[in-house]
Short mmCIF file of C-alpha atoms in Angstrom, two decimals:
data_model
loop_
_atom_site.label_atom_id
_atom_site.label_comp_id
_atom_site.label_asym_id
_atom_site.label_seq_id
_atom_site.Cartn_x
_atom_site.Cartn_y
_atom_site.Cartn_z
CA UNK Y 16 10.51 21.64 -13.52
CA UNK Y 17 8.14 22.93 -16.20
CA UNK Y 18 4.39 22.87 -15.71
CA UNK Y 19 3.97 20.16 -18.39
CA UNK Y 20 6.62 17.86 -16.93
CA UNK Y 21 5.20 18.48 -13.45
CA UNK Y 22 1.76 17.41 -14.74
CA UNK Y 23 3.20 14.29 -16.36
CA UNK Y 24 5.10 13.32 -13.20
CA UNK Y 25 1.96 13.74 -11.12
CA UNK Y 26 -0.36 12.04 -13.60
CA UNK Y 27 1.87 9.07 -14.43
CA UNK Y 28 3.07 8.62 -10.85
CA UNK Y 29 -0.45 8.47 -9.45
CA UNK Y 30 -1.57 6.12 -12.22
CA UNK Y 31 1.40 3.84 -11.55
CA UNK Y 32 0.61 3.68 -7.83
CA UNK Y 33 -3.07 3.09 -8.66
CA UNK Y 34 -2.16 0.11 -10.84
CA UNK Y 35 0.14 -1.21 -8.10
CA UNK Y 36 -2.63 -0.92 -5.46
CA UNK Y 37 -5.19 -2.54 -7.75
CA UNK Y 38 -2.70 -5.35 -8.39
CA UNK Y 39 -2.39 -5.93 -4.64
CA UNK Y 40 -6.18 -6.07 -4.48
CA UNK Y 41 -6.37 -8.60 -7.30
CA UNK Y 42 -3.71 -10.81 -5.68
CA UNK Y 43 -5.54 -10.66 -2.34
CA UNK Y 44 -8.83 -11.53 -4.03
CA UNK Y 45 -7.28 -14.51 -5.80
CA UNK Y 46 -5.75 -15.67 -2.51
CA UNK Y 47 -9.11 -15.27 -0.77
CA UNK Y 48 -10.91 -17.27 -3.44
CA UNK Y 49 -8.26 -19.98 -3.18
CA UNK Y 50 -8.70 -20.06 0.60
CA UNK Y 51 -12.45 -20.36 0.21
CA UNK Y 52 -11.99 -23.24 -2.24
CA UNK Y 53 -10.35 -25.19 0.60
CA UNK Y 54 -13.49 -25.35 2.73
CA UNK Y 55 -14.36 -28.92 1.64
CA UNK Y 56 -10.81 -30.26 1.71
CA UNK Y 57 -8.69 -31.85 4.39
CA UNK Y 58 -6.61 -28.87 5.46
CA UNK Y 59 -3.98 -31.07 7.12
CA UNK Y 60 -3.22 -32.63 3.72
CA UNK Y 61 -3.24 -29.23 1.99
CA UNK Y 62 -0.93 -27.75 4.65
CA UNK Y 63 1.45 -30.69 4.37
CA UNK Y 64 1.53 -30.37 0.57
CA UNK Y 65 2.28 -26.61 0.80
CA UNK Y 66 5.06 -27.12 3.34
CA UNK Y 67 6.62 -29.94 1.31
CA UNK Y 68 6.54 -27.87 -1.88
CA UNK Y 69 8.31 -25.06 0.01
CA UNK Y 70 10.91 -27.60 1.22
CA UNK Y 71 10.32 -26.79 4.88
CA UNK Y 72 11.79 -29.35 7.24
CA UNK Y 73 9.15 -31.28 9.26
CA UNK Y 74 11.33 -30.81 12.36
CA UNK Y 75 11.15 -27.02 12.00
CA UNK Y 76 8.92 -25.04 14.40
CA UNK Y 77 7.16 -23.33 11.49
CA UNK Y 78 6.15 -26.71 10.06
CA UNK Y 79 4.66 -27.88 13.34
CA UNK Y 80 2.89 -24.56 13.99
CA UNK Y 81 1.44 -24.52 10.46
CA UNK Y 82 0.19 -28.11 10.79
CA UNK Y 83 -1.26 -27.39 14.22
CA UNK Y 84 -3.02 -24.29 12.87
CA UNK Y 85 -4.40 -26.20 9.89
CA UNK Y 86 -5.95 -28.68 12.30
CA UNK Y 87 -7.91 -25.91 14.03
CA UNK Y 88 -9.30 -24.23 10.91
CA UNK Y 89 -13.04 -24.60 10.36
CA UNK Y 90 -15.32 -23.59 7.51
CA UNK Y 91 -16.46 -20.65 9.66
CA UNK Y 92 -12.83 -19.54 10.08
CA UNK Y 93 -12.30 -19.66 6.31
CA UNK Y 94 -15.40 -17.50 5.78
CA UNK Y 95 -14.18 -15.00 8.40
CA UNK Y 96 -10.76 -14.78 6.76
CA UNK Y 97 -12.40 -14.41 3.35
CA UNK Y 98 -14.56 -11.57 4.72
CA UNK Y 99 -11.42 -9.83 5.96
CA UNK Y 100 -9.81 -10.31 2.56
CA UNK Y 101 -12.86 -8.74 0.89
CA UNK Y 102 -12.57 -5.68 3.15
CA UNK Y 103 -8.85 -5.40 2.26
CA UNK Y 104 -9.67 -5.78 -1.46
CA UNK Y 105 -12.37 -3.09 -1.26
CA UNK Y 106 -9.90 -0.71 0.42
CA UNK Y 107 -7.21 -1.39 -2.22
CA UNK Y 108 -9.66 -0.91 -5.12
CA UNK Y 109 -11.11 2.25 -3.57
CA UNK Y 110 -7.61 3.66 -3.10
CA UNK Y 111 -6.65 2.68 -6.66
CA UNK Y 112 -9.76 4.35 -8.10
CA UNK Y 113 -9.14 7.51 -6.08
CA UNK Y 114 -5.50 7.68 -7.21
CA UNK Y 115 -6.48 6.99 -10.83
CA UNK Y 116 -8.93 9.90 -10.65
CA UNK Y 117 -6.26 12.02 -8.87
CA UNK Y 118 -8.35 12.68 -5.77
CA UNK Y 119 -6.63 14.45 -2.90
CA UNK Y 120 -8.14 12.13 -0.26
CA UNK Y 121 -6.66 9.12 -2.08
CA UNK Y 122 -3.20 10.70 -2.12
CA UNK Y 123 -3.39 11.24 1.63
CA UNK Y 124 -4.78 7.76 2.20
CA UNK Y 125 -2.03 6.17 0.08
CA UNK Y 126 0.63 8.18 1.90
CA UNK Y 127 -0.67 7.12 5.30
CA UNK Y 128 -1.28 3.48 4.39
CA UNK Y 129 2.15 3.12 2.77
CA UNK Y 130 3.89 4.80 5.70
CA UNK Y 131 2.05 2.55 8.14
CA UNK Y 132 3.86 -0.55 6.83
CA UNK Y 133 7.35 0.91 7.10
CA UNK Y 134 8.10 0.15 10.78
CA UNK Y 135 7.12 -3.48 10.26
CA UNK Y 136 9.20 -3.67 7.06
CA UNK Y 137 12.23 -2.20 8.86
CA UNK Y 138 11.77 -4.70 11.70
CA UNK Y 139 11.66 -7.56 9.17
CA UNK Y 140 14.81 -6.26 7.45
CA UNK Y 141 16.66 -6.11 10.78
CA UNK Y 142 15.40 -9.55 11.79
CA UNK Y 143 16.30 -11.33 8.55
CA UNK Y 144 17.05 -9.39 5.39
CA UNK Y 145 16.41 -10.84 1.95
CA UNK Y 146 16.28 -9.47 -1.57
CA UNK Y 147 12.49 -9.76 -1.56
CA UNK Y 148 12.18 -7.78 1.69
CA UNK Y 149 14.60 -5.12 0.42
CA UNK Y 150 12.62 -4.91 -2.83
CA UNK Y 151 9.31 -4.47 -1.03
CA UNK Y 152 10.84 -1.90 1.31
CA UNK Y 153 12.44 -0.03 -1.61
CA UNK Y 154 9.17 0.16 -3.54
CA UNK Y 155 7.38 1.38 -0.44
CA UNK Y 156 10.03 4.06 0.24
CA UNK Y 157 9.77 5.31 -3.35
CA UNK Y 158 5.96 5.49 -3.09
CA UNK Y 159 6.06 7.30 0.26
CA UNK Y 160 8.70 9.80 -0.90
CA UNK Y 161 6.85 10.44 -4.17
CA UNK Y 162 3.53 11.03 -2.39
CA UNK Y 163 5.21 13.24 0.20
CA UNK Y 164 6.87 15.29 -2.55
CA UNK Y 165 3.55 15.53 -4.37
CA UNK Y 166 1.63 16.72 -1.30
CA UNK Y 167 4.33 19.31 -0.46
CA UNK Y 168 4.45 20.65 -4.03
CA UNK Y 169 0.65 20.88 -4.22
CA UNK Y 170 0.60 22.71 -0.88
CA UNK Y 171 3.19 25.20 -2.17
CA UNK Y 172 1.20 25.73 -5.37
CA UNK Y 173 -1.96 26.42 -3.37
CA UNK Y 174 -0.12 28.90 -1.13
CA UNK Y 175 1.34 30.70 -4.15
CA UNK Y 176 -2.07 30.83 -5.84
CA UNK Y 177 -3.67 32.19 -2.66
CA UNK Y 178 -0.97 34.89 -2.40
CA UNK Y 179 -1.41 35.83 -6.06
CA UNK Y 180 -5.18 36.01 -5.65
CA UNK Y 181 -4.94 38.16 -2.52
CA UNK Y 182 -2.74 40.69 -4.28
CA UNK Y 183 0.18 42.56 -2.74
CA UNK Y 184 0.30 42.90 1.05
CA UNK Y 185 -1.34 46.03 2.53
CA UNK Y 186 2.02 47.51 3.59
CA UNK Y 187 3.19 47.45 -0.05
CA UNK Y 188 0.06 49.38 -1.04
CA UNK Y 189 0.79 51.93 1.70
CA UNK Y 190 4.30 52.47 0.29
CA UNK Y 191 2.93 52.96 -3.21
CA UNK Y 192 0.42 55.53 -1.94
CA UNK Y 193 3.13 57.33 0.07
CA UNK Y 194 5.39 57.50 -2.98
CA UNK Y 195 2.71 59.36 -5.01
#
């Protein structure tokens, strides 16, 4: 691959992942704000409305667990969850900014954070596969493979640059001197 196309692949790939991570942060922030807006509402009614709109059978275990959980949620719990969402959003935005600026630490962080989800995604695919789960898994695999390829190619470039800077090995110099 030429140096220009290599630059474009790196630049556009990192920018694409940065936009994706920022998008996850925005969605989480919107979800957190929505959750916080529920603090003065009857959560039992809200939970029932959500479950009905998702067409979940009231006899299903999920329905009963969701309703039971909604009954235990307090304003303090909503604030705690919102605080957790803010931490997640800050991490996503920090990662996105680092990737946008092509920082090495952000590439490593994105590689590790994306890889961290893979065992859980595989478990979910084995448990009950769906197109959505396959899509999420596929996107994550592409991101992990891209970042892995990028880190390996950068490492090779650094090694080659270090070798070029160091000059020929000492034994080659000895042979040149002996040939004179």
